[in-house]
Coordinates of C-alpha atoms and ligand atoms in Angstrom, one line a residue:
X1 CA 30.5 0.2 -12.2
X2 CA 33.9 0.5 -13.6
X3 CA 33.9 4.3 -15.5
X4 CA 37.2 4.4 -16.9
X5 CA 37.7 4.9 -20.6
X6 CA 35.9 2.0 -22.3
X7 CA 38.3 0.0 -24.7
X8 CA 36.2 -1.3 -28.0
X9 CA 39.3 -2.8 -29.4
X10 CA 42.8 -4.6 -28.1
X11 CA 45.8 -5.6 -30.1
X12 CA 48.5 -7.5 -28.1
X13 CA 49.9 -8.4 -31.2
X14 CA 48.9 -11.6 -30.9
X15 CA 45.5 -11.3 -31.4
X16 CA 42.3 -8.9 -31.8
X17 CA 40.4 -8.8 -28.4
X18 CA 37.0 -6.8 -29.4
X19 CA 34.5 -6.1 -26.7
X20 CA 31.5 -8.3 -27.5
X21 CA 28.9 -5.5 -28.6
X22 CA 26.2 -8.3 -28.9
X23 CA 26.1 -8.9 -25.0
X24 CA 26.6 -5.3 -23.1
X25 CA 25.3 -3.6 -21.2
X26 CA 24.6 -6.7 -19.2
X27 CA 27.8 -8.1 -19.7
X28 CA 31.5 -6.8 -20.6
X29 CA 33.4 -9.4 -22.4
X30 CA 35.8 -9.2 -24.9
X31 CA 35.7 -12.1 -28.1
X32 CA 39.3 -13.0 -28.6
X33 CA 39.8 -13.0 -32.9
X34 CA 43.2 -14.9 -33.5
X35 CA 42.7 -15.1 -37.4
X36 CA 41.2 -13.1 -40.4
X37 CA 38.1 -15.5 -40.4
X38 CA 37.6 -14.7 -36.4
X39 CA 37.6 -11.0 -37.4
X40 CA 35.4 -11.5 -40.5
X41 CA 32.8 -13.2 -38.3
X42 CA 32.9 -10.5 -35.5
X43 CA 32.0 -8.2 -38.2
X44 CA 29.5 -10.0 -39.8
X45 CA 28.1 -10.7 -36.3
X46 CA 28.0 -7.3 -34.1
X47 CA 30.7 -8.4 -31.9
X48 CA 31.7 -4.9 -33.4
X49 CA 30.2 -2.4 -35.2
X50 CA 30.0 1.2 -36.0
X51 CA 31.7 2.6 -39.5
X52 CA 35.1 3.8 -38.0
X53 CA 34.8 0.7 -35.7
X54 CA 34.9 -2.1 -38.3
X55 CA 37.6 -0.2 -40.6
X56 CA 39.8 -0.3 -37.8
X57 CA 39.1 -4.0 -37.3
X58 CA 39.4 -4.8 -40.6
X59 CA 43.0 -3.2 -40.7
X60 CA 43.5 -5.6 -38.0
X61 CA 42.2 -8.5 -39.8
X62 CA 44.2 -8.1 -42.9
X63 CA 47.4 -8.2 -40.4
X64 CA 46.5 -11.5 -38.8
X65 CA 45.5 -12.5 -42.4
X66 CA 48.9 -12.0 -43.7
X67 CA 50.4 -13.5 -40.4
X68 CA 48.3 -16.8 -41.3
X69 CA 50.5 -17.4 -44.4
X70 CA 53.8 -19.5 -43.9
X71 CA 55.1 -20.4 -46.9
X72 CA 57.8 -17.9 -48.4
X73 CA 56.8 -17.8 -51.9
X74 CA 55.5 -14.2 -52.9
X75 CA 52.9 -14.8 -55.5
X76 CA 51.7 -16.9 -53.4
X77 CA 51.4 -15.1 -50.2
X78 CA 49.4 -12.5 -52.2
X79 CA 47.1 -14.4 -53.5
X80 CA 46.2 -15.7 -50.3
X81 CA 46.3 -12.2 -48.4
X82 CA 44.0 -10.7 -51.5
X83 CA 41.7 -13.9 -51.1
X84 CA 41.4 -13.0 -46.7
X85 CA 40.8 -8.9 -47.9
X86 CA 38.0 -9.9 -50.2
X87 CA 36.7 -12.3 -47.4
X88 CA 36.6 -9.1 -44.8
X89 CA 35.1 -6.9 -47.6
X90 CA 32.1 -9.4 -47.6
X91 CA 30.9 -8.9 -44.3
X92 CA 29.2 -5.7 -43.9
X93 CA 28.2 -3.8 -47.4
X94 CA 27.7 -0.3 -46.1
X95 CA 29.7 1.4 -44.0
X96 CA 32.4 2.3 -46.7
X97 CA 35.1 3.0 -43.7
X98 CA 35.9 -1.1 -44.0
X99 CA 36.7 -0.5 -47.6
X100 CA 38.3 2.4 -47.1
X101 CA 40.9 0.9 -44.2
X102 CA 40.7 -2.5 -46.6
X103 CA 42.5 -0.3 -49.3
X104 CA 44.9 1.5 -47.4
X105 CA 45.8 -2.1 -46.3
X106 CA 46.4 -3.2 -50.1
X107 CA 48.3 0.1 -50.9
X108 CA 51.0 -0.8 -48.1
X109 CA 51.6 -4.5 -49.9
X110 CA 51.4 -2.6 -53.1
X111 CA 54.1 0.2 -52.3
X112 CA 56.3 -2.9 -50.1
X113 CA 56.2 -4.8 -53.7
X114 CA 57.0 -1.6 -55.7
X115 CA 60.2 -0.6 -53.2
X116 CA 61.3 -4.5 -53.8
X117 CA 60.6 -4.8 -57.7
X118 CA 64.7 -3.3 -58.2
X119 CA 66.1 -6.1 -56.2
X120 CA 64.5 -8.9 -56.6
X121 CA 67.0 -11.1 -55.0
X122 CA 65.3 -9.7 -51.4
X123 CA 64.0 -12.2 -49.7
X124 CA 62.7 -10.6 -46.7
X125 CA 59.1 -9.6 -48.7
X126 CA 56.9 -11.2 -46.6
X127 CA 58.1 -10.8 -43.6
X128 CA 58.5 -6.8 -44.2
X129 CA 55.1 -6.5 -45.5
X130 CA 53.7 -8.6 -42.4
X131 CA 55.4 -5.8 -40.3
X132 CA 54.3 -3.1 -42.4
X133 CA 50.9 -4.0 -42.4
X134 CA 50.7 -4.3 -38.2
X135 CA 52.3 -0.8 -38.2
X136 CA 49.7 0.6 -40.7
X137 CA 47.1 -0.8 -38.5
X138 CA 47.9 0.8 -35.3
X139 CA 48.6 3.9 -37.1
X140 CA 44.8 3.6 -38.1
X141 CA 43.7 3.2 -34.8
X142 CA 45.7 5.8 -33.5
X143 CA 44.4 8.6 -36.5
X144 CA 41.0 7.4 -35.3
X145 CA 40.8 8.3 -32.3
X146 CA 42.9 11.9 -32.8
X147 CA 39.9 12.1 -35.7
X148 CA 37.1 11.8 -33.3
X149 CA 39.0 14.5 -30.6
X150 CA 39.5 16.6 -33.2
X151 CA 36.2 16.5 -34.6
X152 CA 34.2 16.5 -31.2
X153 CA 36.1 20.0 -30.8
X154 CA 34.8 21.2 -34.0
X155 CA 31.2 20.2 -33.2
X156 CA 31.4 21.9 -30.0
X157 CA 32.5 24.9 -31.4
X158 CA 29.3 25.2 -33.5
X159 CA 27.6 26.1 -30.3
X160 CA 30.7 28.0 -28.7
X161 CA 28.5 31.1 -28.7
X162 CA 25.6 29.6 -27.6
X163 CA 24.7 30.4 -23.7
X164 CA 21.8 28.3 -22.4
X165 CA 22.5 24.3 -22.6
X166 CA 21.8 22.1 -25.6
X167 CA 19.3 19.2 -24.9
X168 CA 20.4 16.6 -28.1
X169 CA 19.1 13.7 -29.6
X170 CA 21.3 11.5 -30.8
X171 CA 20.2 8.1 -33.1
X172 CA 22.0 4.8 -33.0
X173 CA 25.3 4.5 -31.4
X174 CA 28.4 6.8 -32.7
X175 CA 30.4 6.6 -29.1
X176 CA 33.2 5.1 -28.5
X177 CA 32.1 1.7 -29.1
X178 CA 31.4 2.9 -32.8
X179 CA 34.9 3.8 -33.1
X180 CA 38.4 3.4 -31.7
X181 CA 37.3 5.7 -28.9
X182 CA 35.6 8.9 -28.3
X183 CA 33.2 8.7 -30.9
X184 CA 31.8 10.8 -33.5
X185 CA 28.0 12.4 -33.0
X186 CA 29.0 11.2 -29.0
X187 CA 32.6 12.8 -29.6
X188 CA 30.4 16.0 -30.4
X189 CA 28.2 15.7 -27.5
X190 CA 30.9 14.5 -25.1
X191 CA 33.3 17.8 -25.9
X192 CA 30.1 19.7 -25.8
X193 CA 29.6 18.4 -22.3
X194 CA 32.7 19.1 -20.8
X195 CA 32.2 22.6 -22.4
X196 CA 29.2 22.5 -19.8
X197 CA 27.0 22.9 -22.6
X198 CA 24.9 19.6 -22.9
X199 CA 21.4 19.9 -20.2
X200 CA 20.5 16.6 -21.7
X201 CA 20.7 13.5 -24.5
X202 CA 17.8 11.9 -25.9
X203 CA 18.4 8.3 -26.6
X204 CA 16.7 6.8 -29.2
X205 CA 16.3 3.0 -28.6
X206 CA 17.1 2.5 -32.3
X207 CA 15.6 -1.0 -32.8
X208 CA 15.9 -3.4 -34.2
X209 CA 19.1 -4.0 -33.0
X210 CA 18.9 -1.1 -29.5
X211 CA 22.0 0.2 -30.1
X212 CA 21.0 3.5 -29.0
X213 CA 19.4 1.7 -25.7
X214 CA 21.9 -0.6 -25.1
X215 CA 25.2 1.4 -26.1
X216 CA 24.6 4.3 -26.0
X217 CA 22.7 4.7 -22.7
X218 CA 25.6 2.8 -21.6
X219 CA 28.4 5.0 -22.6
X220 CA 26.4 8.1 -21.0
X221 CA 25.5 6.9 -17.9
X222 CA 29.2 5.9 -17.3
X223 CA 30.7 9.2 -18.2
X224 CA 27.7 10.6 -16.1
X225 CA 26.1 12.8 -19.0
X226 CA 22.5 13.6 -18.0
X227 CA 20.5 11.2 -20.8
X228 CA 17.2 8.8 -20.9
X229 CA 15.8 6.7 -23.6
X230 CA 13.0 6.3 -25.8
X231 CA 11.5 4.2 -27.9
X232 CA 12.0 5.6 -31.4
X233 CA 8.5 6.3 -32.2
X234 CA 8.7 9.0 -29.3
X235 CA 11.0 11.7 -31.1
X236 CA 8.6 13.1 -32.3
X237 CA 6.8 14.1 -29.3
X238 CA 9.6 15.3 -27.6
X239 CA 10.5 17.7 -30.6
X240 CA 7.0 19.1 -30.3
X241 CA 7.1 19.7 -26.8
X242 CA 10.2 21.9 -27.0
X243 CA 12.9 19.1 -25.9
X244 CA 15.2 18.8 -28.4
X245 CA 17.6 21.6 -30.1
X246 CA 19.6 19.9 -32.1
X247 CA 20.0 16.3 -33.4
X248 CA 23.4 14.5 -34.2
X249 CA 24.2 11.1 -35.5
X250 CA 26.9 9.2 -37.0
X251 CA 27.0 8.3 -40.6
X252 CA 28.2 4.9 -42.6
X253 CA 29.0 6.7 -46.1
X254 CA 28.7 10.5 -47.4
X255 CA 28.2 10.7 -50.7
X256 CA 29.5 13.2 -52.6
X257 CA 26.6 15.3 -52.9
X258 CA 26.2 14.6 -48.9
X259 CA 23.0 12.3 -49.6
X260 CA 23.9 10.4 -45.9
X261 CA 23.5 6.7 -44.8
X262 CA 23.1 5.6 -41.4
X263 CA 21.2 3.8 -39.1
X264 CA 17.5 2.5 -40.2
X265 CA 15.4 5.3 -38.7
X266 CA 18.1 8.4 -38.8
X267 CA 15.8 9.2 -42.1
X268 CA 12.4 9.3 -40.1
X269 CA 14.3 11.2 -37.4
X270 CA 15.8 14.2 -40.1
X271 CA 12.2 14.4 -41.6
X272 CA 10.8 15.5 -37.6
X273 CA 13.8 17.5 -37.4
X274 CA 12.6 19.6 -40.6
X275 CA 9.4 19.7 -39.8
X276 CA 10.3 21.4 -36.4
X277 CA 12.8 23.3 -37.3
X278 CA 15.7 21.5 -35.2
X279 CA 19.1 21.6 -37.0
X280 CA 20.1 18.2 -38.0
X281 CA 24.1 17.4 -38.3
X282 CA 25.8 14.2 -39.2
X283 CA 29.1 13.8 -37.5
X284 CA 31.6 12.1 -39.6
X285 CA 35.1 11.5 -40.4
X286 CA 36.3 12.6 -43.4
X287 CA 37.0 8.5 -44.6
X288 CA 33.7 8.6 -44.3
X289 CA 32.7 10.9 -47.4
X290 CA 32.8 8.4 -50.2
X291 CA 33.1 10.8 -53.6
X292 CA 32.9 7.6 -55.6
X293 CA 29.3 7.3 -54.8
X294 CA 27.2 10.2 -56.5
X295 CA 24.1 10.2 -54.5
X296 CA 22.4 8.5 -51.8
X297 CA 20.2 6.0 -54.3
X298 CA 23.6 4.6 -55.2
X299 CA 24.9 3.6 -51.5
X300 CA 24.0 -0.1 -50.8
X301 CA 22.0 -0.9 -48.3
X302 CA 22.6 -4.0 -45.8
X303 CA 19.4 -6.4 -45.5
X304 CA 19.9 -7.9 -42.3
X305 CA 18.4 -11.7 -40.9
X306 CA 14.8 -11.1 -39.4
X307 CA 15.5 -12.8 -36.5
X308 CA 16.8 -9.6 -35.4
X309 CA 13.3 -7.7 -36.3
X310 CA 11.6 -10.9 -35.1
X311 CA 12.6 -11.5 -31.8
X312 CA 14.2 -8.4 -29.1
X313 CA 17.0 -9.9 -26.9
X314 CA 16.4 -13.5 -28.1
X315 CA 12.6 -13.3 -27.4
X316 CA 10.5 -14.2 -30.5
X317 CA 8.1 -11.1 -30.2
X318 CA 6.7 -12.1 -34.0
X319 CA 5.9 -15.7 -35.0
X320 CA 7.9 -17.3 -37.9
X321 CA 5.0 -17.6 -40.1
X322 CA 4.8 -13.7 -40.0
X323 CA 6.7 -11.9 -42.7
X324 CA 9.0 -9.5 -41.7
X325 CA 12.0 -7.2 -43.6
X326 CA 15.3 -5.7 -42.2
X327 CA 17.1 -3.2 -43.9
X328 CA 20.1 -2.5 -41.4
X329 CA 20.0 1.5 -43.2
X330 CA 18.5 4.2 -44.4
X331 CA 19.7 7.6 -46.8
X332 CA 18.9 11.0 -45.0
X333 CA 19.4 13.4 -48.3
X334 CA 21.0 15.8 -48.0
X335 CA 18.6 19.1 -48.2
X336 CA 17.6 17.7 -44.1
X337 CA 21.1 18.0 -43.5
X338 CA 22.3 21.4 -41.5
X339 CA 26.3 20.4 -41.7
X340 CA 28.9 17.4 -41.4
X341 CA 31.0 17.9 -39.1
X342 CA 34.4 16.3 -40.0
X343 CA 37.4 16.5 -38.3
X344 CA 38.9 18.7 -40.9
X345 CA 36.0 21.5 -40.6
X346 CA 32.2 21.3 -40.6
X347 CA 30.9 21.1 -44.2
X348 CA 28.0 23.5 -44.8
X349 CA 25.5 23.6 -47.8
X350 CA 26.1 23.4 -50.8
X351 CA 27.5 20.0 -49.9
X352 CA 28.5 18.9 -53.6
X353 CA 30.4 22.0 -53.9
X354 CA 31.8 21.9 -50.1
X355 CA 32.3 18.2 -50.2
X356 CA 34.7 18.4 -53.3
X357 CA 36.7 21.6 -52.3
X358 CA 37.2 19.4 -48.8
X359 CA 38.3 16.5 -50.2
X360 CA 40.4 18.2 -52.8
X361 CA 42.6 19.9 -50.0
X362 CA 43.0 16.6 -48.4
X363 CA 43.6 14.0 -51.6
X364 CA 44.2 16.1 -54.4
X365 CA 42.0 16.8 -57.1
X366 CA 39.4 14.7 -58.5
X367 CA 36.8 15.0 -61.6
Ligands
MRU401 O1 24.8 -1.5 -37.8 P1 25.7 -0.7 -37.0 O2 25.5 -0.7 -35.6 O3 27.1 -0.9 -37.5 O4 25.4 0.8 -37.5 C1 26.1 1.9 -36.9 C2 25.6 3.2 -37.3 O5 24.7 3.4 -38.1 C3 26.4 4.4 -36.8 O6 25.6 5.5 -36.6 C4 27.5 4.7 -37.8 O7 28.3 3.6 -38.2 C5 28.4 5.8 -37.3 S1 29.5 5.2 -36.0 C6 30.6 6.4 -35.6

């Protein structure tokens, strides 16, 4: 098997080629998106996932959405580039980093149109804000992945004094599939691990959709971190038995009082980890703190097809006539929550309070 640094996204500047998420770890091939639709489907679909993971795609998007326009008339190459943004903003309702890259998108067309407003006998509008936008993408990528170094470094040094080896359980995927490499909660465990601090990773399976069995047993086992995998009704058991020490996931949106949404089942999994005592962090870059949303009630929460509940690798498993229900996520509040570790600093109870003096240093007040 080929261990080299696994790519989750490509830009040739052509096009988006995304490693298809839906089909590893049996196969490794990349979906080629050539237009904002092709991107907004590969969201929608799992060709790629994961918060950071879909921003960065979405940034993406917007520049082939922008590149789809011809014409040279300005109001109109807006409206049709606000029309593709609202498209991508339709496809996944959680994770708030694809509204948060979605935005930074709009605020490059905004500030091109405010530096052209003087002179309005510039032609070259569309054409500058097509380049602006590509740039702005790849600088997102780039900040991603510096993020996740940066806060895989900070997890690690949680446990810098710490002598015997951490066994972990992580939930879901937050690797470098999740992301535009590294990871977040696996950022954390892979910087722990070359700190030769990590004994071993428990894998949940995560169902319904196995991310944690099919991505991120797949991630480990090529970087050669000691792991196995278990169904998710098994945590438990292990955290009785003395097998886990700590647990870290990713997260799809912080809210401001640090109420957390991830993966369906991180809940369940924070609830065992209080009950035995097993410090619980979310891993999380700081575009994932969303101070708009108060609490955890307010974050939506994606209902996904059954067919994904219904069936397990395209094996029905549960007859049509059987009801089912799919919600994608779940809100681990924040009182099960030992720390977020951002890239800027781990954020430690009181998390309203923490949260906001965070944010503040990096944006500026808010009320
Ligand atoms: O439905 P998914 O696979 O997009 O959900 C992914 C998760 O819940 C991850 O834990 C989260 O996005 C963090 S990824 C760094």
């Amino acid at each position: 098997m080929d261990k080299s640094n696994v790519k989750t996204l490509i830009w040739d500047n052509i096009s988006l080629k995304l490693i298809d998420q839906r089909k590893l770890p049996f196969e490794e091939i990349y979906v080629d998106c050539k237009t904002a639709e092709d991107v907004g489907l590969a969201i929608k679909d799992m060709v790629v996932r994961g918060a950071p993971a879909i921003g960065v795609t979405a940034a993406y998007g917007a520049v082939l959405a922008a590149r789809q326009y011809t014409g040279n008339d300005e109001e109109e190459f807006i409206t049709f580039l606000n029309a593709k943004l609202k498209m991508l903003g339709n496809t996944r309702p959680t994770a708030v980093n694809l509204f948060w890259a979605i935005n930074r998108m709009k605020g490059i067309v905004e500030k091109a149109i405010s530096w052209r407003n003087p002179y309005p006998s510039d032609t070259g509008l569309i054409d500058a804000i097509k380049d602006k936008l590509a740039a702005e993408a790849k600088n997102i990528e780039r900040e991603d992945q510096e993020i996740n170094l940066r806060l895989g470094k900070n997890g690690a040094l949680i446990f810098s004094a710490k002598v015997d080896k951490l066994k972990i359980l992580t939930h879901c995927n937050a690797g470098a599939l999740a992301t535009a490499g590294y990871g977040t909660a696996l950022g954390v465990i892979r910087s722990l691990y070359s700190d030769g601090k990590v004994e071993n990773v428990i894998v949940d399976e995560t169902r319904p959709y196995l991310q944690g069995a099919r991505l991120t047993a797949w991630e480990l086992y090529r970087e050669g971190i000691p792991f196995f995998v278990i169904s998710d009704n098994m945590s438990g058991y292990f955290m009785s038995k003395g097998m886990v020490d700590i647990v870290v996931v990713g997260a799809d949106r912080v809210a401001a009082n640090g109420d957390t949404a991830n993966k369906i089942g991180t809940l369940s999994v924070s609830i065992l980890a209080k009950y035995f005592n097993i410090p619980f962090y979310i891993a999380a870059p700081v575009s994932t703190i969303d101070i708009n949303t108060l609490d955890g009630s307010k974050i939506p929460i994606e209902q996904r097809d059954d067919s994904e509940v219904r069936e397990i690798l395209g094996k029905k498993i549960i007859p049509d006539y059987m009801p089912v229900e799919n919600p994608s996520f779940d809100v681990t509040p924040n009182e099960n929550i030992s720390a977020i570790i951002t890239e800027r600093g781990v954020i430690y109870p009181p998390f309203k309070e923490n949260i906001k003096n965070m944010i503040e240093k990096q944006y500026g007040k808010y009320k």
